[in-house]
Amino acid sequence: MDFHSSATADIAAAVRRFHELKKPFRIYHGSTSSTRQRRTDHSNVVDISGLNNILSIDESRMTVLVEPNVPMDMLARHTLKHNLIPLVVMEFRGITAGGGFSGTSGESSSFKYGFFDRTVNFIEIILGNGERVTASRTEEPDLFWGAASSFGTMGVVTLLEIQLRYVGPNPHLELEYLFTNNMEEALAKMQSSVLDPNLEYLDGIVFSKEEILICKGRIAQNKGSDYPTHRFTRPEDEWFYIHAQSRMQEAKLSENAIVDYIPLEDYLFRYDRGAFWGGKYSYEYFFVPFTRWTRWLFDTCMGTRMMYHALHESGLANQYIVQDVGIPYDKASEFVDWLDSKETFGHYPLWLCPLRVQSAGEGGGLLTAKRDTATTDTSDTADEDFLMNFGIWGPGPTDRRRFIDRNRRLEQKVHSLGGKKWLYAHTYYTEDEFWSIYDRKSYDALRGRYHAKNLPSLYEKVRVELESPSASWSEWFWSIRPFAGWYGAWKAISGGDYLMRSS
């Protein structure tokens, strides 16, 4: 704690200097799982990249005290040594605890526990005037929930206490695969599944409108002898979604349950290699055959840390649609039909993840505080307590105008269905559109109360800067495959601090 106290004192002093100068500043974390353009330079940065330590674990209270830049793989590995695991663990190894709290993060346990921010007991946060305070559900609750999903625009989070649960020694997941041939049946199976008190993980993959796989997970201490053990984190392992597709084919033909036993850590990060299925588009981009042998050969490049680095350096985020959106259950089938068209998206797979939505002022902060009927009791669950998350990831038009138009059409469709989009991704709303969706009056009042006006606003933080559609010769050159990709891959492989170099 001595190091933490000293480091946060330095950060608070830096924030105080910006406050006294009335100079806007940004927070530098050292890594990102966002696809948004980075606009950081040396002159207006508060560097918190050193806050990457696990400070303590309390086995009796089942909590862990962490600094914000602790990544999920480090957190899971540490807590598993104590037979514990966070209630919600994001699927990419490099997503951090602070990023999960500030960035509307959920995963396959979120049908039960809600967004990651709901599993945080309290935060330490440095306000925009350099004051260091603690916020929780009972102490400065407006600041606590306002900071959740605010993408660092309320202050500098420097510490979090996260809830854990017991999983025992050497935990495995018993993962059951269920096949459905339409979205209505898939939703019905998910709705019935959330009533199972022993179920811990639930998600799905849409391989086509007629091929949808539901994945249901329970913690198991002893592996059943009749079922194989599968791993997904080693170079020789198959990517999870490819394995799941083969299990779906078995489920189509079998009257018996199709079940895998998976080491819990392998399950938690099952999508990290290949970034779900986003990595297959890298093979297409570089004209490389997409085979098990080539996936093994280039495995080092297919972890999400490396892929995000290359994505930013290459600029290819401006050619791929990477969006997560939450849709009300009763509109999910309509949304799949809409996505199916090549003029709107037209790529598969899609990810399904039911998300428990908390009541106004709790969980998900300003971004999800629209419903007031949510409950933490999973024994009596109404559809309105949930949003169905759709992971929509695939190539977009290479023409800039058409790319922007397609993203804007997606935003408009989600809004028309009463849904939400998560703002880690490219955001194309106009400022008026954005604040017609989110509560600007409450947000601005909260920022004023806690001296956050020298930080970028939420809209300033997440919006895409739309450059002129007319391209220069150099932009045209870099648009030719695979030049930009080669550059991004080289920069990622050579390492370095890509965020600080971006502007």
Coordinates of C-alpha atoms in Angstrom, one line a residue, residues 32-490:
T32 CA -6.6 -0.3 -24.6
S33 CA -9.3 -2.7 -25.7
S34 CA -11.1 0.0 -27.6
T35 CA -11.2 0.4 -31.3
R36 CA -11.7 4.2 -31.1
Q37 CA -9.1 6.6 -32.5
R38 CA -6.6 7.7 -29.9
R39 CA -5.9 11.4 -29.4
T40 CA -3.3 11.4 -26.7
D41 CA -0.1 13.4 -26.6
H42 CA 2.6 14.2 -24.0
S43 CA 1.4 17.7 -23.1
N44 CA -2.0 16.9 -21.6
V45 CA -1.6 13.4 -20.1
V46 CA -1.9 12.1 -16.5
D47 CA 0.0 8.8 -16.6
I48 CA -1.5 6.1 -14.5
S49 CA 0.1 3.1 -16.4
G50 CA 2.0 2.1 -13.3
L51 CA -1.1 1.3 -11.3
N52 CA -1.1 -2.4 -12.3
N53 CA -0.8 -4.2 -9.0
I54 CA -3.0 -6.6 -7.0
L55 CA -2.7 -5.2 -3.5
S56 CA -4.5 -7.8 -1.3
I57 CA -7.1 -10.6 -1.3
D58 CA -9.6 -11.2 1.6
E59 CA -10.6 -14.9 1.5
S60 CA -13.2 -14.5 4.3
R61 CA -15.0 -11.6 2.6
M62 CA -14.2 -13.0 -0.9
T63 CA -12.9 -9.7 -2.2
V64 CA -9.7 -8.6 -4.0
L65 CA -8.2 -5.1 -3.9
V66 CA -6.7 -4.1 -7.3
E67 CA -5.3 -1.1 -9.1
P68 CA -7.1 -0.2 -12.3
N69 CA -4.6 -1.5 -14.8
V70 CA -4.6 -5.1 -13.6
P71 CA -5.6 -7.2 -16.6
M72 CA -8.1 -10.0 -16.5
D73 CA -5.6 -12.9 -16.9
M74 CA -3.4 -11.6 -14.1
L75 CA -6.5 -11.2 -11.9
A76 CA -8.0 -14.6 -12.6
R77 CA -4.7 -16.4 -12.1
H78 CA -4.1 -14.7 -8.8
T79 CA -7.6 -15.3 -7.4
L80 CA -7.7 -19.0 -8.6
K81 CA -4.7 -19.6 -6.4
H82 CA -7.1 -18.9 -3.5
N83 CA -9.9 -21.1 -5.1
L84 CA -11.8 -17.9 -5.9
I85 CA -12.7 -16.0 -9.1
P86 CA -14.4 -12.6 -9.9
L87 CA -18.1 -12.8 -10.5
V88 CA -17.6 -11.4 -14.0
V89 CA -14.4 -12.0 -16.0
M90 CA -14.1 -10.3 -19.4
E91 CA -13.2 -12.7 -22.2
F92 CA -10.0 -10.9 -23.4
R93 CA -6.9 -11.3 -21.3
G94 CA -5.8 -7.7 -21.6
I95 CA -9.0 -6.0 -20.5
T96 CA -8.3 -4.3 -17.2
A97 CA -10.3 -4.0 -14.0
G98 CA -10.5 -0.2 -14.4
G99 CA -11.5 -0.6 -18.1
G100 CA -14.2 -3.1 -17.1
F101 CA -15.6 -0.7 -14.5
S102 CA -15.5 2.4 -16.7
G103 CA -16.4 0.8 -20.0
T104 CA -19.7 -1.1 -19.7
S105 CA -18.2 -4.6 -19.7
G106 CA -20.2 -7.8 -19.5
E107 CA -19.6 -11.5 -20.2
S108 CA -21.3 -14.8 -20.1
S109 CA -21.9 -14.7 -16.3
S110 CA -23.6 -11.3 -16.7
F111 CA -27.0 -12.9 -17.1
K112 CA -26.6 -13.6 -13.3
Y113 CA -24.4 -10.9 -11.9
G114 CA -24.9 -8.0 -14.3
F115 CA -22.2 -5.8 -15.7
F116 CA -18.7 -5.9 -14.3
D117 CA -19.3 -2.6 -12.4
R118 CA -22.1 -4.3 -10.4
T119 CA -19.4 -6.6 -8.9
V120 CA -17.3 -3.7 -7.6
N121 CA -17.8 -2.8 -4.0
F122 CA -16.0 0.6 -4.0
I123 CA -13.5 2.7 -5.9
E124 CA -10.9 5.2 -5.0
I125 CA -11.0 8.1 -7.4
I126 CA -9.1 11.3 -7.8
L127 CA -11.4 14.1 -8.7
G128 CA -10.7 16.8 -11.2
N129 CA -9.4 19.1 -8.6
G130 CA -6.9 16.5 -7.3
E131 CA -8.9 15.5 -4.2
R132 CA -8.8 11.7 -3.5
V133 CA -12.1 10.2 -2.4
T134 CA -13.7 6.8 -1.9
A135 CA -17.1 6.1 -3.6
S136 CA -19.4 3.1 -3.2
R137 CA -23.1 2.2 -3.2
T138 CA -23.4 3.9 0.2
E139 CA -20.6 6.5 0.2
E140 CA -20.9 9.1 -2.6
P141 CA -23.2 6.7 -4.6
D142 CA -24.0 9.3 -7.3
L143 CA -20.2 9.5 -8.0
F144 CA -19.8 5.7 -7.8
W145 CA -22.5 5.0 -10.4
G146 CA -21.7 8.0 -12.4
A147 CA -18.1 6.9 -12.8
A148 CA -19.3 3.4 -13.9
S149 CA -19.4 3.4 -17.7
S150 CA -18.2 7.0 -18.0
F151 CA -15.0 6.1 -19.7
G152 CA -12.8 8.0 -17.3
T153 CA -14.7 11.3 -17.7
M154 CA -15.6 11.7 -14.0
G155 CA -12.2 11.4 -12.6
V156 CA -9.2 9.1 -12.3
V157 CA -10.0 5.7 -10.8
T158 CA -7.0 4.5 -8.8
L159 CA -8.3 1.5 -6.8
L160 CA -11.2 -1.0 -6.9
E161 CA -12.5 -3.7 -4.5
I162 CA -14.0 -6.5 -6.6
Q163 CA -16.3 -9.3 -5.4
L164 CA -15.2 -12.9 -5.8
R165 CA -16.9 -16.3 -5.4
Y166 CA -15.6 -19.7 -4.4
V167 CA -14.9 -22.2 -7.2
G168 CA -12.7 -24.7 -5.3
P169 CA -9.4 -26.3 -6.3
N170 CA -8.7 -27.1 -10.0
P171 CA -12.2 -26.0 -11.2
H172 CA -13.5 -27.1 -14.5
L173 CA -16.5 -26.0 -16.4
E174 CA -19.1 -28.4 -17.6
L175 CA -20.2 -26.8 -20.9
E176 CA -23.3 -28.0 -22.5
Y177 CA -24.1 -27.2 -26.2
L178 CA -27.7 -26.8 -27.4
F179 CA -28.7 -26.4 -31.0
T180 CA -31.6 -24.3 -32.2
N181 CA -32.6 -23.5 -35.8
N182 CA -34.2 -20.0 -35.2
M183 CA -33.8 -17.0 -33.0
E184 CA -37.2 -17.5 -31.2
E185 CA -36.2 -20.9 -30.0
A186 CA -32.8 -19.7 -29.0
L187 CA -34.3 -16.9 -26.9
A188 CA -36.8 -19.3 -25.3
K189 CA -33.9 -21.6 -24.2
M190 CA -31.9 -18.8 -22.8
Q191 CA -35.0 -17.5 -20.9
S192 CA -35.5 -20.9 -19.3
S193 CA -31.8 -21.3 -18.6
V194 CA -31.5 -18.2 -16.5
L195 CA -33.9 -19.7 -14.0
D196 CA -31.4 -22.5 -13.2
P197 CA -29.7 -21.5 -9.9
N198 CA -26.7 -23.8 -10.7
L199 CA -25.9 -22.2 -14.0
E200 CA -23.0 -19.8 -14.0
Y201 CA -22.3 -19.0 -17.6
L202 CA -24.6 -18.5 -20.6
D203 CA -23.9 -17.3 -24.1
G204 CA -24.5 -18.2 -27.7
I205 CA -23.2 -18.1 -31.3
V206 CA -25.3 -17.3 -34.3
F207 CA -23.6 -19.2 -37.2
S208 CA -26.6 -18.4 -39.5
K209 CA -30.2 -17.6 -39.1
E210 CA -30.9 -21.3 -39.1
E211 CA -27.9 -22.4 -36.9
I212 CA -27.7 -21.0 -33.4
L213 CA -25.7 -22.6 -30.6
I214 CA -26.4 -22.0 -26.9
C215 CA -23.6 -22.6 -24.5
K216 CA -24.5 -23.3 -20.8
G217 CA -21.8 -23.6 -18.2
R218 CA -21.7 -25.0 -14.6
I219 CA -18.7 -25.3 -12.3
A220 CA -17.6 -28.9 -11.8
Q221 CA -14.9 -30.1 -9.4
N222 CA -14.6 -33.6 -10.8
K223 CA -14.5 -34.2 -14.5
G224 CA -17.0 -36.8 -15.7
S225 CA -15.2 -39.8 -17.3
D226 CA -17.7 -40.0 -20.2
Y227 CA -16.8 -36.5 -21.4
P228 CA -13.6 -35.2 -23.0
T229 CA -11.5 -32.4 -21.6
H230 CA -10.8 -29.5 -24.0
R231 CA -8.5 -26.6 -23.8
F232 CA -8.4 -23.4 -25.9
T233 CA -5.5 -21.3 -24.7
R234 CA -2.4 -23.2 -26.2
P235 CA -1.1 -22.8 -29.7
E236 CA -2.0 -26.3 -30.6
D237 CA -5.6 -25.9 -29.4
E238 CA -8.4 -25.1 -31.8
W239 CA -10.1 -21.7 -31.6
F240 CA -13.2 -22.0 -29.5
Y241 CA -15.7 -20.9 -32.0
I242 CA -14.5 -23.4 -34.5
H243 CA -14.7 -26.2 -31.9
A244 CA -18.1 -25.0 -30.9
Q245 CA -19.3 -25.2 -34.5
S246 CA -18.2 -28.8 -34.7
R247 CA -20.0 -29.5 -31.4
M248 CA -23.1 -27.9 -32.9
Q249 CA -23.1 -30.4 -35.8
E250 CA -23.0 -33.2 -33.2
A251 CA -25.8 -31.6 -31.3
K252 CA -28.0 -31.6 -34.4
L253 CA -27.7 -35.3 -34.7
S254 CA -27.6 -36.5 -31.1
E255 CA -30.4 -37.1 -28.7
N256 CA -27.9 -37.0 -25.8
A257 CA -26.4 -33.9 -24.2
I258 CA -23.3 -32.6 -25.9
V259 CA -20.9 -31.7 -23.1
D260 CA -17.3 -30.6 -22.8
Y261 CA -15.2 -30.3 -19.6
I262 CA -12.9 -27.3 -19.8
P263 CA -10.4 -25.9 -17.2
L264 CA -12.0 -22.7 -15.9
E265 CA -9.2 -20.4 -17.0
D266 CA -9.4 -21.8 -20.5
Y267 CA -13.1 -21.2 -20.6
L268 CA -12.8 -17.6 -19.3
F269 CA -10.4 -16.7 -22.1
R270 CA -11.7 -19.0 -24.7
Y271 CA -12.2 -16.1 -27.2
D272 CA -8.9 -14.4 -26.7
R273 CA -7.1 -16.3 -29.4
G274 CA -8.5 -15.0 -32.6
A275 CA -10.6 -12.3 -30.9
F276 CA -13.7 -14.5 -31.1
W277 CA -13.6 -14.9 -34.9
G278 CA -12.2 -11.5 -35.8
G279 CA -8.8 -13.1 -36.4
K280 CA -10.1 -15.1 -39.4
Y281 CA -10.5 -11.8 -41.3
S282 CA -6.8 -11.2 -40.7
Y283 CA -6.0 -14.3 -42.7
E284 CA -8.3 -13.1 -45.5
Y285 CA -6.7 -9.7 -45.5
F286 CA -3.2 -11.1 -45.8
F287 CA -4.2 -13.8 -48.4
V288 CA -3.2 -16.6 -46.0
P289 CA -5.1 -19.9 -46.0
F290 CA -7.2 -20.2 -42.9
T291 CA -6.3 -23.7 -41.6
R292 CA -5.5 -25.3 -38.3
W293 CA -1.8 -25.4 -39.3
T294 CA -1.7 -21.7 -40.2
R295 CA -3.5 -20.9 -37.0
W296 CA -0.8 -22.7 -35.0
L297 CA 1.9 -21.1 -37.0
F298 CA 0.7 -17.5 -36.4
D299 CA -0.6 -18.1 -33.0
T300 CA 1.7 -15.5 -31.4
C301 CA 0.0 -12.8 -33.5
M302 CA -3.5 -13.9 -32.8
G303 CA -3.9 -12.9 -29.1
T304 CA -6.0 -9.8 -28.6
R305 CA -3.2 -7.8 -27.1
M306 CA -1.2 -8.1 -30.3
M307 CA -4.3 -7.8 -32.5
Y308 CA -5.5 -4.5 -30.9
H309 CA -2.0 -3.1 -31.2
A310 CA -1.8 -3.9 -34.9
L311 CA -5.4 -2.6 -35.4
H312 CA -4.5 0.8 -34.1
E313 CA -1.1 1.1 -35.8
S314 CA -2.5 0.0 -39.2
G315 CA -5.6 2.2 -39.2
L316 CA -7.7 -0.8 -40.3
A317 CA -10.2 -0.1 -37.5
N318 CA -11.7 2.2 -40.1
Q319 CA -12.5 -0.7 -42.4
Y320 CA -14.0 -3.2 -40.0
I321 CA -17.3 -3.0 -38.2
V322 CA -16.7 -3.8 -34.5
Q323 CA -19.8 -3.1 -32.4
D324 CA -21.5 -4.5 -29.4
V325 CA -25.1 -3.6 -28.9
G326 CA -27.9 -4.5 -26.4
I327 CA -31.3 -5.3 -27.8
P328 CA -34.6 -6.0 -25.9
Y329 CA -35.5 -9.6 -26.1
D330 CA -38.7 -9.0 -28.0
K331 CA -36.8 -7.2 -30.7
A332 CA -33.9 -9.7 -31.1
S333 CA -35.4 -11.7 -33.9
E334 CA -36.2 -8.6 -35.9
F335 CA -32.6 -7.4 -35.3
V336 CA -31.1 -10.7 -36.6
D337 CA -33.3 -10.4 -39.8
W338 CA -32.1 -6.8 -40.3
L339 CA -28.4 -7.8 -39.8
D340 CA -28.7 -10.7 -42.3
S341 CA -28.7 -8.4 -45.3
K342 CA -25.4 -7.6 -47.0
E343 CA -26.5 -4.0 -47.2
T344 CA -26.6 -3.8 -43.4
F345 CA -24.0 -6.3 -42.2
G346 CA -24.4 -9.8 -43.7
H347 CA -21.5 -11.6 -41.8
Y348 CA -21.6 -14.5 -39.4
P349 CA -20.9 -15.6 -36.7
L350 CA -22.6 -13.2 -34.3
W351 CA -22.2 -13.4 -30.5
L352 CA -25.2 -13.6 -28.2
C353 CA -24.8 -12.7 -24.5
P354 CA -27.8 -12.0 -22.2
L355 CA -27.1 -9.1 -19.9
R356 CA -28.9 -8.4 -16.7
V357 CA -29.8 -4.7 -16.6
Q358 CA -29.8 -3.0 -13.2
S359 CA -32.3 -0.4 -12.0
A360 CA -31.8 3.3 -12.7
G361 CA -28.7 4.6 -10.9
E362 CA -27.2 1.2 -10.5
G363 CA -25.0 -0.9 -12.7
G364 CA -23.9 0.3 -16.1
G365 CA -24.0 3.9 -14.9
L366 CA -25.5 6.5 -17.3
L367 CA -25.3 4.1 -20.2
T368 CA -27.8 1.5 -19.0
A369 CA -29.9 3.3 -16.4
K370 CA -33.2 3.1 -18.1
R371 CA -35.1 0.3 -16.5
D372 CA -36.3 0.1 -12.9
T373 CA -37.6 -3.5 -12.5
A374 CA -34.3 -5.4 -12.4
T375 CA -33.6 -7.7 -9.4
T376 CA -30.6 -9.7 -8.4
D377 CA -33.0 -12.7 -7.7
T378 CA -32.7 -15.0 -10.7
S379 CA -35.7 -17.1 -9.5
D380 CA -38.3 -14.8 -11.0
T381 CA -36.9 -13.1 -14.0
A382 CA -38.8 -10.9 -16.5
D383 CA -37.7 -10.2 -20.0
E384 CA -37.5 -6.5 -19.4
D385 CA -34.7 -7.1 -16.8
F386 CA -32.4 -8.1 -19.7
L387 CA -30.8 -6.9 -22.9
M388 CA -29.5 -9.4 -25.4
N389 CA -26.0 -8.4 -26.4
F390 CA -25.1 -8.9 -30.0
G391 CA -21.4 -8.9 -30.9
I392 CA -21.2 -7.6 -34.5
W393 CA -17.7 -8.0 -35.9
G394 CA -16.7 -8.2 -39.5
P395 CA -15.5 -6.4 -42.7
G396 CA -17.2 -3.1 -43.6
P397 CA -17.1 -1.2 -46.9
T398 CA -13.7 0.1 -47.9
D399 CA -15.2 3.3 -49.2
R400 CA -15.2 5.7 -46.2
R401 CA -18.6 7.3 -46.9
R402 CA -20.3 3.9 -47.1
F403 CA -18.4 2.7 -44.0
I404 CA -19.7 5.6 -42.0
D405 CA -23.2 5.3 -43.4
R406 CA -23.4 1.6 -42.5
N407 CA -22.3 2.3 -38.9
R408 CA -24.8 5.1 -38.6
R409 CA -27.6 2.9 -39.9
L410 CA -26.6 0.3 -37.3
E411 CA -26.8 3.0 -34.5
Q412 CA -30.2 4.2 -35.8
K413 CA -31.6 0.7 -35.9
V414 CA -30.5 -0.1 -32.4
H415 CA -32.0 3.1 -31.1
S416 CA -35.3 2.5 -33.0
L417 CA -35.6 -1.0 -31.3
G418 CA -35.1 0.5 -27.8
G419 CA -31.5 -0.8 -27.5
K420 CA -28.1 0.5 -26.5
K421 CA -24.7 0.3 -28.1
W422 CA -21.5 0.0 -26.0
L423 CA -19.2 2.9 -26.5
Y424 CA -15.8 1.2 -26.5
A425 CA -16.3 1.0 -30.3
H426 CA -16.6 3.6 -33.1
T427 CA -19.4 6.0 -32.3
Y428 CA -20.9 8.1 -35.2
Y429 CA -23.8 9.9 -33.4
T430 CA -24.0 13.6 -33.9
E431 CA -23.7 15.5 -30.6
D432 CA -27.5 16.2 -30.6
E433 CA -28.2 12.5 -31.3
F434 CA -25.9 11.3 -28.6
W435 CA -27.5 13.5 -25.9
S436 CA -31.0 12.6 -27.0
I437 CA -30.1 9.1 -25.9
Y438 CA -28.1 9.8 -22.7
D439 CA -29.0 12.1 -19.8
R440 CA -26.8 15.2 -20.4
K441 CA -28.4 17.2 -17.7
S442 CA -27.6 14.7 -14.9
Y443 CA -24.2 14.0 -16.4
D444 CA -23.2 17.6 -16.6
A445 CA -24.5 18.3 -13.1
L446 CA -22.5 15.4 -11.7
R447 CA -19.3 16.5 -13.5
G448 CA -19.7 20.0 -12.1
R449 CA -20.3 18.7 -8.6
Y450 CA -17.1 16.6 -8.7
H451 CA -14.8 19.1 -10.6
A452 CA -14.6 17.0 -13.8
K453 CA -14.9 19.7 -16.4
N454 CA -11.2 19.6 -17.2
L455 CA -11.6 16.0 -18.4
P456 CA -13.1 15.3 -21.9
S457 CA -16.8 14.9 -21.9
L458 CA -18.3 11.5 -22.7
Y459 CA -19.2 12.5 -26.2
E460 CA -15.8 14.1 -26.8
K461 CA -14.2 10.8 -25.6
V462 CA -16.1 8.4 -27.7
R463 CA -17.0 10.2 -30.9
V464 CA -15.2 9.4 -34.1
E465 CA -13.4 12.3 -35.7
L466 CA -14.8 12.2 -39.3
E467 CA -12.0 13.2 -41.6
S468 CA -12.6 14.6 -45.1
P469 CA -13.8 11.9 -47.4
S470 CA -11.3 12.9 -50.1
A471 CA -8.2 10.8 -49.8
S472 CA -4.6 11.9 -50.4
W473 CA -2.2 9.9 -52.5
S474 CA -0.6 8.4 -49.4
E475 CA -4.0 7.4 -48.0
W476 CA -4.9 5.7 -51.2
F477 CA -1.6 3.8 -51.1
W478 CA -2.1 2.6 -47.6
S479 CA -5.7 1.5 -48.5
I480 CA -4.2 -1.2 -50.8
R481 CA -4.0 -4.6 -49.3
P482 CA -1.9 -5.6 -47.5
F483 CA 0.4 -2.6 -47.0
A484 CA -1.3 -1.1 -43.9
G485 CA -1.7 -4.5 -42.4
W486 CA 2.0 -5.2 -42.8
Y487 CA 2.9 -2.0 -41.1
G488 CA 0.5 -2.7 -38.2
A489 CA 1.8 -6.2 -37.7
W490 CA 5.4 -5.0 -37.8

